[in-house]
mmCIF file of C-alpha atoms and ligand atoms in Angstrom:
data_model
loop_
_atom_site.group_PDB
_atom_site.id
_atom_site.type_symbol
_atom_site.label_atom_id
_atom_site.label_comp_id
_atom_site.label_asym_id
_atom_site.label_seq_id
_atom_site.Cartn_x
_atom_site.Cartn_y
_atom_site.Cartn_z
ATOM 1 C CA MET A 1 31.490 -0.515 -1.977
ATOM 2 C CA ALA A 2 28.097 0.446 -1.623
ATOM 3 C CA HIS A 3 26.838 1.570 2.319
ATOM 4 C CA ILE A 4 23.813 3.119 2.692
ATOM 5 C CA LYS A 5 22.033 4.088 5.997
ATOM 6 C CA LEU A 6 18.523 6.178 6.478
ATOM 7 C CA GLU A 7 18.232 8.571 9.819
ATOM 8 C CA ASN A 8 15.459 9.553 10.436
ATOM 9 C CA VAL A 9 14.793 10.154 7.511
ATOM 10 C CA VAL A 10 11.284 12.658 6.160
ATOM 11 C CA LYS A 11 9.811 13.379 3.467
ATOM 12 C CA ARG A 12 6.316 16.150 3.352
ATOM 13 C CA PHE A 13 4.862 16.546 -0.289
ATOM 14 C CA GLY A 14 2.679 20.432 1.841
ATOM 15 C CA ASP A 15 -0.144 18.279 3.424
ATOM 16 C CA VAL A 16 1.719 14.418 2.721
ATOM 17 C CA VAL A 17 4.033 13.000 4.277
ATOM 18 C CA ALA A 18 5.682 10.553 2.247
ATOM 19 C CA VAL A 19 8.511 8.835 3.993
ATOM 20 C CA LYS A 20 7.985 9.710 7.552
ATOM 21 C CA ASP A 21 11.195 8.735 10.212
ATOM 22 C CA PHE A 22 12.063 6.532 7.915
ATOM 23 C CA ASN A 23 15.663 4.239 9.602
ATOM 24 C CA LEU A 24 17.582 1.102 7.299
ATOM 25 C CA GLU A 25 20.860 0.061 7.245
ATOM 26 C CA ILE A 26 21.467 -1.056 4.305
ATOM 27 C CA GLU A 27 24.466 -2.928 3.709
ATOM 28 C CA ASP A 28 27.496 -3.230 0.483
ATOM 29 C CA LYS A 29 27.016 -6.465 -2.069
ATOM 30 C CA GLU A 30 23.569 -6.425 -0.486
ATOM 31 C CA PHE A 31 20.166 -6.181 -2.829
ATOM 32 C CA VAL A 32 17.189 -5.091 -0.573
ATOM 33 C CA VAL A 33 13.707 -4.684 -2.510
ATOM 34 C CA PHE A 34 11.312 -2.353 -1.249
ATOM 35 C CA LEU A 35 7.709 -3.513 -1.338
ATOM 36 C CA GLY A 36 4.491 -2.087 -0.449
ATOM 37 C CA PRO A 37 1.780 -0.979 -1.807
ATOM 38 C CA SER A 38 0.791 2.334 -4.121
ATOM 39 C CA GLY A 39 1.426 5.477 -2.193
ATOM 40 C CA CYS A 40 3.888 4.076 0.313
ATOM 41 C CA GLY A 41 7.090 5.588 -0.556
ATOM 42 C CA LYS A 42 9.123 3.422 -1.535
ATOM 43 C CA THR A 43 10.346 5.619 -4.960
ATOM 44 C CA THR A 44 9.712 8.695 -3.024
ATOM 45 C CA THR A 45 12.761 6.648 -0.939
ATOM 46 C CA LEU A 46 14.920 5.561 -4.341
ATOM 47 C CA ARG A 47 14.182 8.234 -5.064
ATOM 48 C CA LEU A 48 15.745 10.883 -1.793
ATOM 49 C CA ILE A 49 18.728 8.252 -1.875
ATOM 50 C CA ALA A 50 19.400 8.838 -5.264
ATOM 51 C CA GLY A 51 20.144 12.366 -4.684
ATOM 52 C CA LEU A 52 16.494 14.138 -6.832
ATOM 53 C CA GLU A 53 14.226 14.987 -4.041
ATOM 54 C CA ASN A 54 15.723 16.383 -0.198
ATOM 55 C CA PRO A 55 14.695 15.820 2.743
ATOM 56 C CA GLU A 56 13.129 17.764 4.942
ATOM 57 C CA GLU A 57 14.505 16.470 8.152
ATOM 58 C CA GLY A 58 17.185 13.603 8.889
ATOM 59 C CA ASP A 59 20.705 12.768 7.063
ATOM 60 C CA ILE A 60 21.903 9.695 4.059
ATOM 61 C CA PHE A 61 24.735 7.887 3.479
ATOM 62 C CA ILE A 62 27.258 6.412 1.416
ATOM 63 C CA ASP A 63 29.831 4.527 2.453
ATOM 64 C CA GLY A 64 30.246 7.126 6.182
ATOM 65 C CA HIS A 65 29.525 9.651 3.641
ATOM 66 C CA ARG A 66 26.558 12.517 4.791
ATOM 67 C CA VAL A 67 25.314 12.817 1.013
ATOM 68 C CA ASN A 68 22.140 15.277 1.537
ATOM 69 C CA ASP A 69 23.809 18.333 0.228
ATOM 70 C CA LEU A 70 25.192 15.734 -3.196
ATOM 71 C CA SER A 71 24.209 16.361 -6.655
ATOM 72 C CA PRO A 72 22.090 12.904 -7.703
ATOM 73 C CA ALA A 73 25.329 12.869 -10.796
ATOM 74 C CA ASP A 74 27.537 13.474 -8.132
ATOM 75 C CA ARG A 75 26.240 10.240 -5.430
ATOM 76 C CA ASP A 76 28.066 7.867 -8.142
ATOM 77 C CA ILE A 77 24.965 5.885 -8.736
ATOM 78 C CA ALA A 78 22.157 4.203 -11.717
ATOM 79 C CA PHE A 79 18.540 4.182 -11.955
ATOM 80 C CA VAL A 80 16.727 2.761 -13.592
ATOM 81 C CA PHE A 81 13.191 3.419 -13.192
ATOM 82 C CA GLN A 82 11.595 1.723 -16.830
ATOM 83 C CA PHE A 83 13.671 -0.405 -18.748
ATOM 84 C CA TYR A 84 11.869 0.667 -21.357
ATOM 85 C CA ALA A 85 13.484 4.079 -21.440
ATOM 86 C CA LEU A 86 15.716 3.745 -24.320
ATOM 87 C CA TYR A 87 16.758 6.617 -27.054
ATOM 88 C CA PRO A 88 14.627 5.303 -30.474
ATOM 89 C CA HIS A 89 16.934 6.717 -32.828
ATOM 90 C CA LEU A 90 19.782 5.211 -30.677
ATOM 91 C CA SER A 91 21.549 1.698 -31.724
ATOM 92 C CA VAL A 92 21.800 -0.577 -28.822
ATOM 93 C CA TYR A 93 25.622 -0.122 -29.549
ATOM 94 C CA ASN A 94 24.918 4.081 -28.843
ATOM 95 C CA ASN A 95 22.354 3.048 -26.049
ATOM 96 C CA ILE A 96 24.639 1.706 -23.638
ATOM 97 C CA ALA A 97 27.199 3.640 -24.630
ATOM 98 C CA PHE A 98 25.642 6.997 -23.983
ATOM 99 C CA PRO A 99 26.619 7.875 -20.561
ATOM 100 C CA LEU A 100 30.039 7.120 -21.125
ATOM 101 C CA LYS A 101 30.224 9.385 -23.613
ATOM 102 C CA ALA A 102 28.618 12.505 -21.372
ATOM 103 C CA VAL A 103 31.970 12.321 -19.336
ATOM 104 C CA LYS A 104 33.918 11.774 -22.562
ATOM 105 C CA VAL A 105 35.954 8.084 -22.229
ATOM 106 C CA SER A 106 38.028 7.896 -24.513
ATOM 107 C CA LYS A 107 36.099 5.942 -27.918
ATOM 108 C CA SER A 108 38.665 2.684 -27.090
ATOM 109 C CA GLU A 109 37.108 2.172 -23.020
ATOM 110 C CA ILE A 110 33.861 2.987 -24.845
ATOM 111 C CA ASP A 111 34.208 0.138 -26.847
ATOM 112 C CA THR A 112 35.701 -2.260 -24.052
ATOM 113 C CA GLN A 113 32.227 -1.474 -22.244
ATOM 114 C CA VAL A 114 30.235 -2.469 -23.540
ATOM 115 C CA LYS A 115 31.495 -5.416 -25.752
ATOM 116 C CA ARG A 116 31.516 -6.866 -22.008
ATOM 117 C CA VAL A 117 28.592 -6.313 -20.891
ATOM 118 C CA ALA A 118 27.150 -6.703 -23.772
ATOM 119 C CA GLU A 119 28.078 -10.215 -23.462
ATOM 120 C CA ILE A 120 27.417 -10.333 -19.288
ATOM 121 C CA LEU A 121 23.652 -9.180 -20.890
ATOM 122 C CA GLN A 122 23.533 -11.861 -23.860
ATOM 123 C CA ILE A 123 23.413 -8.920 -26.393
ATOM 124 C CA SER A 124 26.068 -8.920 -28.484
ATOM 125 C CA ASP A 125 25.024 -9.375 -31.430
ATOM 126 C CA MET A 126 22.612 -6.368 -31.416
ATOM 127 C CA LEU A 127 24.244 -4.989 -30.704
ATOM 128 C CA ASP A 128 23.672 -2.056 -34.075
ATOM 129 C CA ARG A 129 19.799 -3.011 -33.689
ATOM 130 C CA LYS A 130 16.923 -0.066 -32.813
ATOM 131 C CA PRO A 131 15.405 -0.455 -30.292
ATOM 132 C CA ASN A 132 12.331 -0.783 -32.149
ATOM 133 C CA VAL A 133 13.161 -4.127 -33.257
ATOM 134 C CA LEU A 134 13.395 -5.983 -30.027
ATOM 135 C CA SER A 135 11.236 -7.197 -27.536
ATOM 136 C CA GLY A 136 10.158 -6.070 -23.830
ATOM 137 C CA GLY A 137 12.254 -8.945 -22.565
ATOM 138 C CA GLU A 138 15.567 -7.398 -24.757
ATOM 139 C CA MET A 139 15.244 -4.237 -25.043
ATOM 140 C CA GLN A 140 14.706 -3.839 -20.481
ATOM 141 C CA ARG A 141 18.517 -5.928 -21.005
ATOM 142 C CA VAL A 142 19.509 -2.396 -22.648
ATOM 143 C CA ALA A 143 18.286 0.089 -20.326
ATOM 144 C CA LEU A 144 20.428 -2.741 -18.244
ATOM 145 C CA GLY A 145 22.560 -1.982 -20.157
ATOM 146 C CA ARG A 146 23.223 1.975 -19.992
ATOM 147 C CA ALA A 147 22.863 1.492 -16.188
ATOM 148 C CA MET A 148 25.772 -1.233 -15.774
ATOM 149 C CA VAL A 149 28.008 0.494 -17.805
ATOM 150 C CA ARG A 150 29.025 2.612 -15.523
ATOM 151 C CA GLN A 151 29.454 0.747 -13.298
ATOM 152 C CA PRO A 152 28.352 2.226 -10.295
ATOM 153 C CA LYS A 153 28.325 1.737 -6.950
ATOM 154 C CA VAL A 154 24.742 1.644 -6.572
ATOM 155 C CA TYR A 155 22.019 0.153 -9.268
ATOM 156 C CA LEU A 156 18.299 1.624 -7.686
ATOM 157 C CA LEU A 157 15.291 -0.287 -9.967
ATOM 158 C CA ASP A 158 12.238 1.359 -9.714
ATOM 159 C CA GLU A 159 9.579 -1.184 -11.306
ATOM 160 C CA PRO A 160 11.568 -2.824 -14.171
ATOM 161 C CA MET A 161 9.366 -4.711 -14.963
ATOM 162 C CA ALA A 162 6.293 -2.653 -14.509
ATOM 163 C CA ASN A 163 4.747 -3.705 -18.192
ATOM 164 C CA LEU A 164 6.729 -6.815 -18.972
ATOM 165 C CA ASP A 165 4.117 -9.882 -19.075
ATOM 166 C CA THR A 166 4.611 -12.254 -16.697
ATOM 167 C CA LYS A 167 6.709 -15.084 -19.373
ATOM 168 C CA ILE A 168 9.334 -12.599 -20.092
ATOM 169 C CA ARG A 169 8.910 -10.423 -16.524
ATOM 170 C CA ILE A 170 9.877 -14.403 -14.918
ATOM 171 C CA ASP A 171 12.681 -14.520 -17.295
ATOM 172 C CA THR A 172 13.823 -11.209 -16.769
ATOM 173 C CA ARG A 173 14.141 -11.702 -13.103
ATOM 174 C CA ALA A 174 16.537 -14.921 -12.926
ATOM 175 C CA GLU A 175 18.134 -12.287 -14.562
ATOM 176 C CA ILE A 176 18.716 -9.172 -12.759
ATOM 177 C CA LYS A 177 18.717 -11.612 -9.325
ATOM 178 C CA ARG A 178 22.316 -13.785 -11.489
ATOM 179 C CA LEU A 179 23.682 -10.261 -12.945
ATOM 180 C CA GLN A 180 23.128 -8.582 -9.488
ATOM 181 C CA HIS A 181 25.391 -11.744 -7.939
ATOM 182 C CA GLU A 182 28.058 -11.922 -10.334
ATOM 183 C CA ILE A 183 28.588 -7.702 -10.452
ATOM 184 C CA GLY A 184 27.779 -7.705 -6.632
ATOM 185 C CA ALA A 185 26.713 -4.274 -6.556
ATOM 186 C CA THR A 186 24.485 -2.801 -4.127
ATOM 187 C CA THR A 187 21.303 -2.943 -5.367
ATOM 188 C CA ILE A 188 17.126 -1.248 -4.632
ATOM 189 C CA PHE A 189 14.331 -2.390 -5.851
ATOM 190 C CA VAL A 190 10.946 -1.419 -5.861
ATOM 191 C CA THR A 191 8.044 -2.900 -6.305
ATOM 192 C CA HIS A 192 4.479 -3.838 -5.532
ATOM 193 C CA ASP A 193 4.949 -7.571 -6.776
ATOM 194 C CA GLN A 194 5.272 -9.579 -3.791
ATOM 195 C CA VAL A 195 6.068 -13.409 -5.460
ATOM 196 C CA GLU A 196 8.443 -10.324 -7.028
ATOM 197 C CA ALA A 197 10.180 -9.098 -3.387
ATOM 198 C CA MET A 198 10.681 -12.946 -2.603
ATOM 199 C CA SER A 199 12.610 -14.831 -5.292
ATOM 200 C CA LEU A 200 15.354 -11.554 -6.131
ATOM 201 C CA ALA A 201 15.959 -9.464 -2.503
ATOM 202 C CA ASP A 202 18.728 -10.836 0.070
ATOM 203 C CA ARG A 203 16.890 -8.286 2.852
ATOM 204 C CA ILE A 204 13.317 -6.738 2.112
ATOM 205 C CA ALA A 205 12.401 -3.571 4.013
ATOM 206 C CA VAL A 206 7.720 -3.295 3.437
ATOM 207 C CA ILE A 207 6.720 -0.453 3.659
ATOM 208 C CA HIS A 208 3.212 1.010 4.640
ATOM 209 C CA GLN A 209 2.009 4.883 4.759
ATOM 210 C CA GLY A 210 5.510 5.865 4.319
ATOM 211 C CA LEU A 211 5.845 4.359 7.528
ATOM 212 C CA LEU A 212 8.909 1.247 7.074
ATOM 213 C CA GLN A 213 7.298 -1.699 8.948
ATOM 214 C CA GLN A 214 10.132 -4.265 8.819
ATOM 215 C CA ILE A 215 13.619 -5.359 7.526
ATOM 216 C CA GLY A 216 13.588 -9.386 6.776
ATOM 217 C CA THR A 217 15.175 -11.817 5.124
ATOM 218 C CA PRO A 218 12.272 -12.649 2.314
ATOM 219 C CA TYR A 219 11.826 -15.473 5.234
ATOM 220 C CA GLU A 220 11.391 -13.720 8.296
ATOM 221 C CA VAL A 221 8.920 -11.433 6.699
ATOM 222 C CA TYR A 222 6.937 -14.036 5.612
ATOM 223 C CA ASN A 223 7.194 -16.427 8.890
ATOM 224 C CA LYS A 224 7.531 -13.906 11.871
ATOM 225 C CA PRO A 225 5.714 -10.533 10.598
ATOM 226 C CA GLU A 226 6.205 -7.895 13.097
ATOM 227 C CA SER A 227 3.218 -6.089 12.227
ATOM 228 C CA LEU A 228 -1.005 -6.876 11.470
ATOM 229 C CA PHE A 229 0.144 -5.092 7.954
ATOM 230 C CA VAL A 230 2.687 -6.936 7.338
ATOM 231 C CA ALA A 231 0.826 -10.390 8.005
ATOM 232 C CA GLY A 232 -1.384 -9.387 6.245
ATOM 233 C CA PHE A 233 0.178 -8.232 3.184
ATOM 234 C CA MET A 234 2.673 -11.480 2.669
ATOM 235 C CA GLY A 235 1.363 -14.196 1.055
ATOM 236 C CA MET A 236 -1.571 -15.511 -1.799
ATOM 237 C CA PRO A 237 -3.984 -15.924 0.190
ATOM 238 C CA THR A 238 -3.413 -13.880 2.922
ATOM 239 C CA MET A 239 -2.928 -15.183 6.696
ATOM 240 C CA ASN A 240 -6.146 -15.365 8.975
ATOM 241 C CA LEU A 241 -6.296 -12.477 10.949
ATOM 242 C CA LEU A 242 -9.216 -13.663 13.148
ATOM 243 C CA GLU A 243 -10.682 -11.615 16.657
ATOM 244 C CA ALA A 244 -9.726 -12.653 19.791
ATOM 245 C CA ASP A 245 -10.946 -13.018 23.473
ATOM 246 C CA LEU A 246 -9.018 -14.173 26.622
ATOM 247 C CA GLY A 247 -11.220 -16.112 28.801
ATOM 248 C CA SER A 248 -11.315 -19.944 30.306
ATOM 249 C CA GLN A 249 -11.842 -23.001 30.443
ATOM 250 C CA GLU A 250 -11.357 -25.848 33.392
ATOM 251 C CA GLY A 251 -9.503 -23.847 35.380
ATOM 252 C CA GLU A 252 -6.792 -22.999 32.860
ATOM 253 C CA SER A 253 -6.669 -19.656 30.385
ATOM 254 C CA VAL A 254 -7.609 -19.866 26.949
ATOM 255 C CA LEU A 255 -7.325 -18.266 23.808
ATOM 256 C CA CYS A 256 -11.052 -17.825 21.576
ATOM 257 C CA LEU A 257 -11.509 -16.829 18.577
ATOM 258 C CA SER A 258 -14.703 -14.575 19.277
ATOM 259 C CA HIS A 259 -17.924 -15.829 18.235
ATOM 260 C CA THR A 260 -17.064 -18.964 17.498
ATOM 261 C CA ASP A 261 -16.214 -22.252 19.326
ATOM 262 C CA VAL A 262 -12.441 -22.412 18.372
ATOM 263 C CA CYS A 263 -10.540 -21.814 21.814
ATOM 264 C CA PHE A 264 -6.961 -22.442 21.790
ATOM 265 C CA ARG A 265 -5.027 -23.207 25.209
ATOM 266 C CA LEU A 266 -2.091 -20.794 26.576
ATOM 267 C CA SER A 267 0.959 -22.160 27.576
ATOM 268 C CA PRO A 268 2.570 -19.404 30.985
ATOM 269 C CA GLU A 269 5.239 -17.997 27.793
ATOM 270 C CA ARG A 270 1.856 -17.021 25.331
ATOM 271 C CA GLN A 271 1.063 -15.540 28.734
ATOM 272 C CA ALA A 272 2.941 -13.712 30.427
ATOM 273 C CA CYS A 273 4.220 -11.992 26.373
ATOM 274 C CA ILE A 274 0.118 -10.211 25.875
ATOM 275 C CA SER A 275 0.807 -6.907 28.450
ATOM 276 C CA SER A 276 -2.680 -5.350 30.547
ATOM 277 C CA ALA A 277 -2.703 -2.562 28.077
ATOM 278 C CA THR A 278 -3.127 -5.442 25.117
ATOM 279 C CA ARG A 279 -5.533 -7.196 26.715
ATOM 280 C CA GLU A 280 -7.108 -3.194 26.740
ATOM 281 C CA ASN A 281 -6.099 -2.561 23.173
ATOM 282 C CA GLY A 282 -7.613 -5.747 21.658
ATOM 283 C CA LEU A 283 -6.226 -8.252 20.401
ATOM 284 C CA VAL A 284 -5.848 -10.013 17.581
ATOM 285 C CA PHE A 285 -5.062 -14.277 15.968
ATOM 286 C CA GLY A 286 -3.585 -14.812 12.903
ATOM 287 C CA ILE A 287 -2.935 -17.923 11.200
ATOM 288 C CA ARG A 288 -1.815 -18.829 7.730
ATOM 289 C CA PRO A 289 -4.350 -21.246 5.541
ATOM 290 C CA GLU A 290 -1.525 -23.466 5.204
ATOM 291 C CA HIS A 291 -0.704 -24.246 8.858
ATOM 292 C CA ILE A 292 -4.243 -25.523 9.250
ATOM 293 C CA THR A 293 -5.402 -29.590 8.413
ATOM 294 C CA ALA A 294 -8.292 -30.632 6.994
ATOM 295 C CA ALA A 295 -9.082 -33.491 7.222
ATOM 296 C CA SER A 296 -13.765 -35.492 6.375
ATOM 297 C CA GLU A 297 -13.129 -37.757 9.674
ATOM 298 C CA SER A 298 -13.477 -36.761 13.762
ATOM 299 C CA ASP A 299 -11.181 -36.670 16.319
ATOM 300 C CA GLU A 300 -10.651 -35.710 19.595
ATOM 301 C CA GLN A 301 -8.372 -33.320 19.252
ATOM 302 C CA ARG A 302 -10.107 -31.478 15.644
ATOM 303 C CA ILE A 303 -12.497 -28.805 15.106
ATOM 304 C CA LEU A 304 -15.413 -29.768 13.716
ATOM 305 C CA ALA A 305 -16.652 -26.135 10.845
ATOM 306 C CA HIS A 306 -18.401 -26.148 8.039
ATOM 307 C CA VAL A 307 -16.831 -25.715 4.240
ATOM 308 C CA HIS A 308 -18.422 -22.201 2.733
ATOM 309 C CA LEU A 309 -16.785 -21.905 -0.655
ATOM 310 C CA VAL A 310 -13.905 -23.744 -1.665
ATOM 311 C CA GLU A 311 -11.384 -22.405 -5.135
ATOM 312 C CA PRO A 312 -9.725 -24.832 -7.302
ATOM 313 C CA LEU A 313 -5.943 -23.587 -7.634
ATOM 314 C CA GLY A 314 -4.204 -25.893 -10.082
ATOM 315 C CA PRO A 315 -1.738 -27.305 -6.655
ATOM 316 C CA VAL A 316 -3.303 -26.790 -4.049
ATOM 317 C CA ASN A 317 -7.669 -25.784 -2.965
ATOM 318 C CA ILE A 318 -8.102 -23.138 -0.993
ATOM 319 C CA LEU A 319 -11.748 -23.616 0.935
ATOM 320 C CA ASP A 320 -13.201 -20.733 3.095
ATOM 321 C CA ILE A 321 -14.899 -22.590 5.737
ATOM 322 C CA ARG A 322 -17.378 -21.144 8.250
ATOM 323 C CA LEU A 323 -16.442 -21.228 12.136
ATOM 324 C CA GLY A 324 -20.132 -19.207 12.717
ATOM 325 C CA THR A 325 -21.840 -15.732 12.653
ATOM 326 C CA HIS A 326 -20.548 -12.276 13.363
ATOM 327 C CA PRO A 327 -23.049 -11.137 16.255
ATOM 328 C CA GLU A 328 -24.214 -7.898 15.551
ATOM 329 C CA THR A 329 -23.334 -8.031 11.480
ATOM 330 C CA GLN A 330 -24.547 -11.546 10.615
ATOM 331 C CA GLU A 331 -21.854 -11.817 8.016
ATOM 332 C CA PRO A 332 -19.814 -15.435 8.225
ATOM 333 C CA ILE A 333 -16.624 -15.937 11.113
ATOM 334 C CA LEU A 334 -14.647 -17.628 7.568
ATOM 335 C CA LEU A 335 -11.397 -19.653 8.276
ATOM 336 C CA ARG A 336 -8.860 -19.713 4.880
ATOM 337 C CA VAL A 337 -7.641 -24.134 4.256
ATOM 338 C CA ARG A 338 -4.862 -24.658 2.139
ATOM 339 C CA THR A 339 -5.689 -28.264 1.225
ATOM 340 C CA HIS A 340 -3.813 -31.297 -2.167
ATOM 341 C CA PRO A 341 -5.975 -30.957 -4.759
ATOM 342 C CA THR A 342 -6.661 -34.733 -3.824
ATOM 343 C CA PHE A 343 -9.283 -33.953 -0.813
ATOM 344 C CA GLN A 344 -12.919 -33.892 -1.890
ATOM 345 C CA ALA A 345 -14.743 -31.247 0.108
ATOM 346 C CA THR A 346 -17.461 -29.051 -1.220
ATOM 347 C CA VAL A 347 -20.618 -26.555 -0.401
ATOM 348 C CA GLY A 348 -22.110 -27.189 2.976
ATOM 349 C CA ASP A 349 -19.964 -30.193 4.823
ATOM 350 C CA THR A 350 -18.574 -30.841 7.401
ATOM 351 C CA ILE A 351 -14.432 -31.100 8.066
ATOM 352 C CA TRP A 352 -12.782 -31.201 11.013
ATOM 353 C CA LEU A 353 -9.902 -29.060 11.631
ATOM 354 C CA ASP A 354 -6.595 -28.885 12.671
ATOM 355 C CA PHE A 355 -4.060 -26.326 13.909
ATOM 356 C CA ASP A 356 -0.948 -26.405 13.950
ATOM 357 C CA GLU A 357 0.467 -24.565 16.602
ATOM 358 C CA GLY A 358 3.231 -23.804 16.839
ATOM 359 C CA GLU A 359 2.010 -21.567 13.354
ATOM 360 C CA MET A 360 0.111 -19.227 15.898
ATOM 361 C CA HIS A 361 0.395 -15.317 15.575
ATOM 362 C CA LEU A 362 -0.726 -12.841 18.005
ATOM 363 C CA PHE A 363 -1.323 -9.393 17.040
ATOM 364 C CA ASP A 364 -2.417 -6.108 19.477
ATOM 365 C CA ARG A 365 -5.274 -4.538 17.066
ATOM 366 C CA GLY A 366 -4.285 -1.026 19.075
ATOM 367 C CA THR A 367 -0.666 -1.079 18.235
ATOM 368 C CA GLU A 368 -0.729 -3.783 15.366
ATOM 369 C CA ARG A 369 2.759 -4.468 16.693
ATOM 370 C CA ALA A 370 3.202 -8.649 17.170
ATOM 371 C CA VAL A 371 2.466 -9.282 20.645
ATOM 372 C CA TRP A 372 4.503 -13.298 19.608
ATOM 373 C CA GLY A 373 4.009 -15.503 16.531
ATOM 374 C CA LYS A 374 6.351 -18.636 15.478
HETATM 375 P P1 LIG B 1 4.084 3.502 -6.330
HETATM 376 O O1 LIG B 1 3.857 1.843 -6.368
HETATM 377 O O2 LIG B 1 2.336 3.598 -7.323
HETATM 378 O O3 LIG B 1 5.164 4.086 -7.494
HETATM 379 P P2 LIG B 1 5.113 4.525 -4.526
HETATM 380 O O4 LIG B 1 5.363 3.474 -3.342
HETATM 381 O O5 LIG B 1 6.572 4.543 -4.765
HETATM 382 O O6 LIG B 1 3.945 3.790 -5.520
HETATM 383 P P3 LIG B 1 5.260 7.336 -4.298
HETATM 384 O O7 LIG B 1 5.465 7.750 -5.163
HETATM 385 O O8 LIG B 1 6.602 8.211 -3.308
HETATM 386 O O9 LIG B 1 4.297 6.355 -3.508
HETATM 387 O O10 LIG B 1 3.898 7.995 -3.114
HETATM 388 C C1 LIG B 1 4.144 8.350 -1.858
HETATM 389 C C2 LIG B 1 3.339 9.639 -1.060
HETATM 390 O O11 LIG B 1 3.709 11.043 -1.923
HETATM 391 C C3 LIG B 1 1.620 9.273 -2.454
HETATM 392 O O12 LIG B 1 0.775 9.386 -1.348
HETATM 393 C C4 LIG B 1 1.629 10.676 -3.580
HETATM 394 O O13 LIG B 1 0.648 10.976 -4.373
HETATM 395 C C5 LIG B 1 2.201 11.303 -2.484
HETATM 396 N N1 LIG B 1 3.642 12.217 -3.358
HETATM 397 C C6 LIG B 1 5.404 11.636 -4.499
HETATM 398 N N2 LIG B 1 5.654 12.180 -5.016
HETATM 399 C C7 LIG B 1 4.625 13.686 -5.018
HETATM 400 C C8 LIG B 1 4.366 15.519 -5.194
HETATM 401 N N3 LIG B 1 5.708 15.050 -6.658
HETATM 402 N N4 LIG B 1 4.437 16.128 -4.972
HETATM 403 C C9 LIG B 1 3.163 15.600 -4.267
HETATM 404 N N5 LIG B 1 3.265 14.486 -3.625
HETATM 405 C C10 LIG B 1 3.204 13.415 -4.429
#
């Protein structure tokens, strides 16, 4: 059993506030991924949970017990920084056995545990080898075995696959997911790779500049971003985010993309969500490239636009569509649209766009929080 709770946790390094008023609860057996750009505070938060750093403010609880004053060794946590950190002079068997030898477990018990872990990780036939003859993926599994042999309450994994090539990374990702499910230990995994986060996590904690931006299932953080940062961070390509204004057309309220002819009628419910403070702060409209349909035939309902760039990605094409020109900077106002690779379009073509209005998002430019979304 391991339920983890961070309450108003703050960590500073001199003038840098690495973790800002962090509040998070992680359920027993949950797989939570900390996701965010470099320097956002992921590792520091992990180190605070492990006891390798002390918070200036706030409390950390494991299973309801405040652990601020407990040493790392007393927290029953296994911390895996990089799977490569193996002892080169020891065999795979002795690398895995090392944590148990350190706490003087009996020889026969060590043997049982090492073999149990090796079987789960499918490295039983490598126990006599030294790390230098193993592949990257195998070394990772040995380092994971060394963490697993202790059967801790919590696993903390910090970018464990950072230096692996793509294929091994994908295989190991599947392995880690399977293992976590089998072992059922609470796990926190740090990465800046959103695909890794989406594929592994029960819930993703998106962190930016030391602040927890959103905690939710992969579906929630992708489809219901609560802030501009999350909207702009998740997805490849990311969500289209364009400045927008409120207006009226034929007596009806509309939301228009600034400096373009693109306007959408606003339902009374959506209109009611836009406070006067938000109107003053300004609006940012969001829609994902896959929620706009491109057509080569005109239609009254569709919006006319021009192709600025075509990016063939294999299974899909991404079209950059020009909606207008910024009057001050003269920069093109662009929108990315995902199309089937068979959709014929070349630079300069006129096409027609259909926006899925159920998938539109609106953000307050000042607070950067979502006004409404899907
Ligand atoms: P990365 O993905 O690059 O590892 P991260 O999200 O894990 O980044 P942290 O390593 O937690 O980020 O760092 C958060 C901030 O705290 C950064 O600005 C970093 O420079 C600073 N920081 C971290 N550790 C220390 C330290 N020991 N002394 C001073 N500043 C630190």
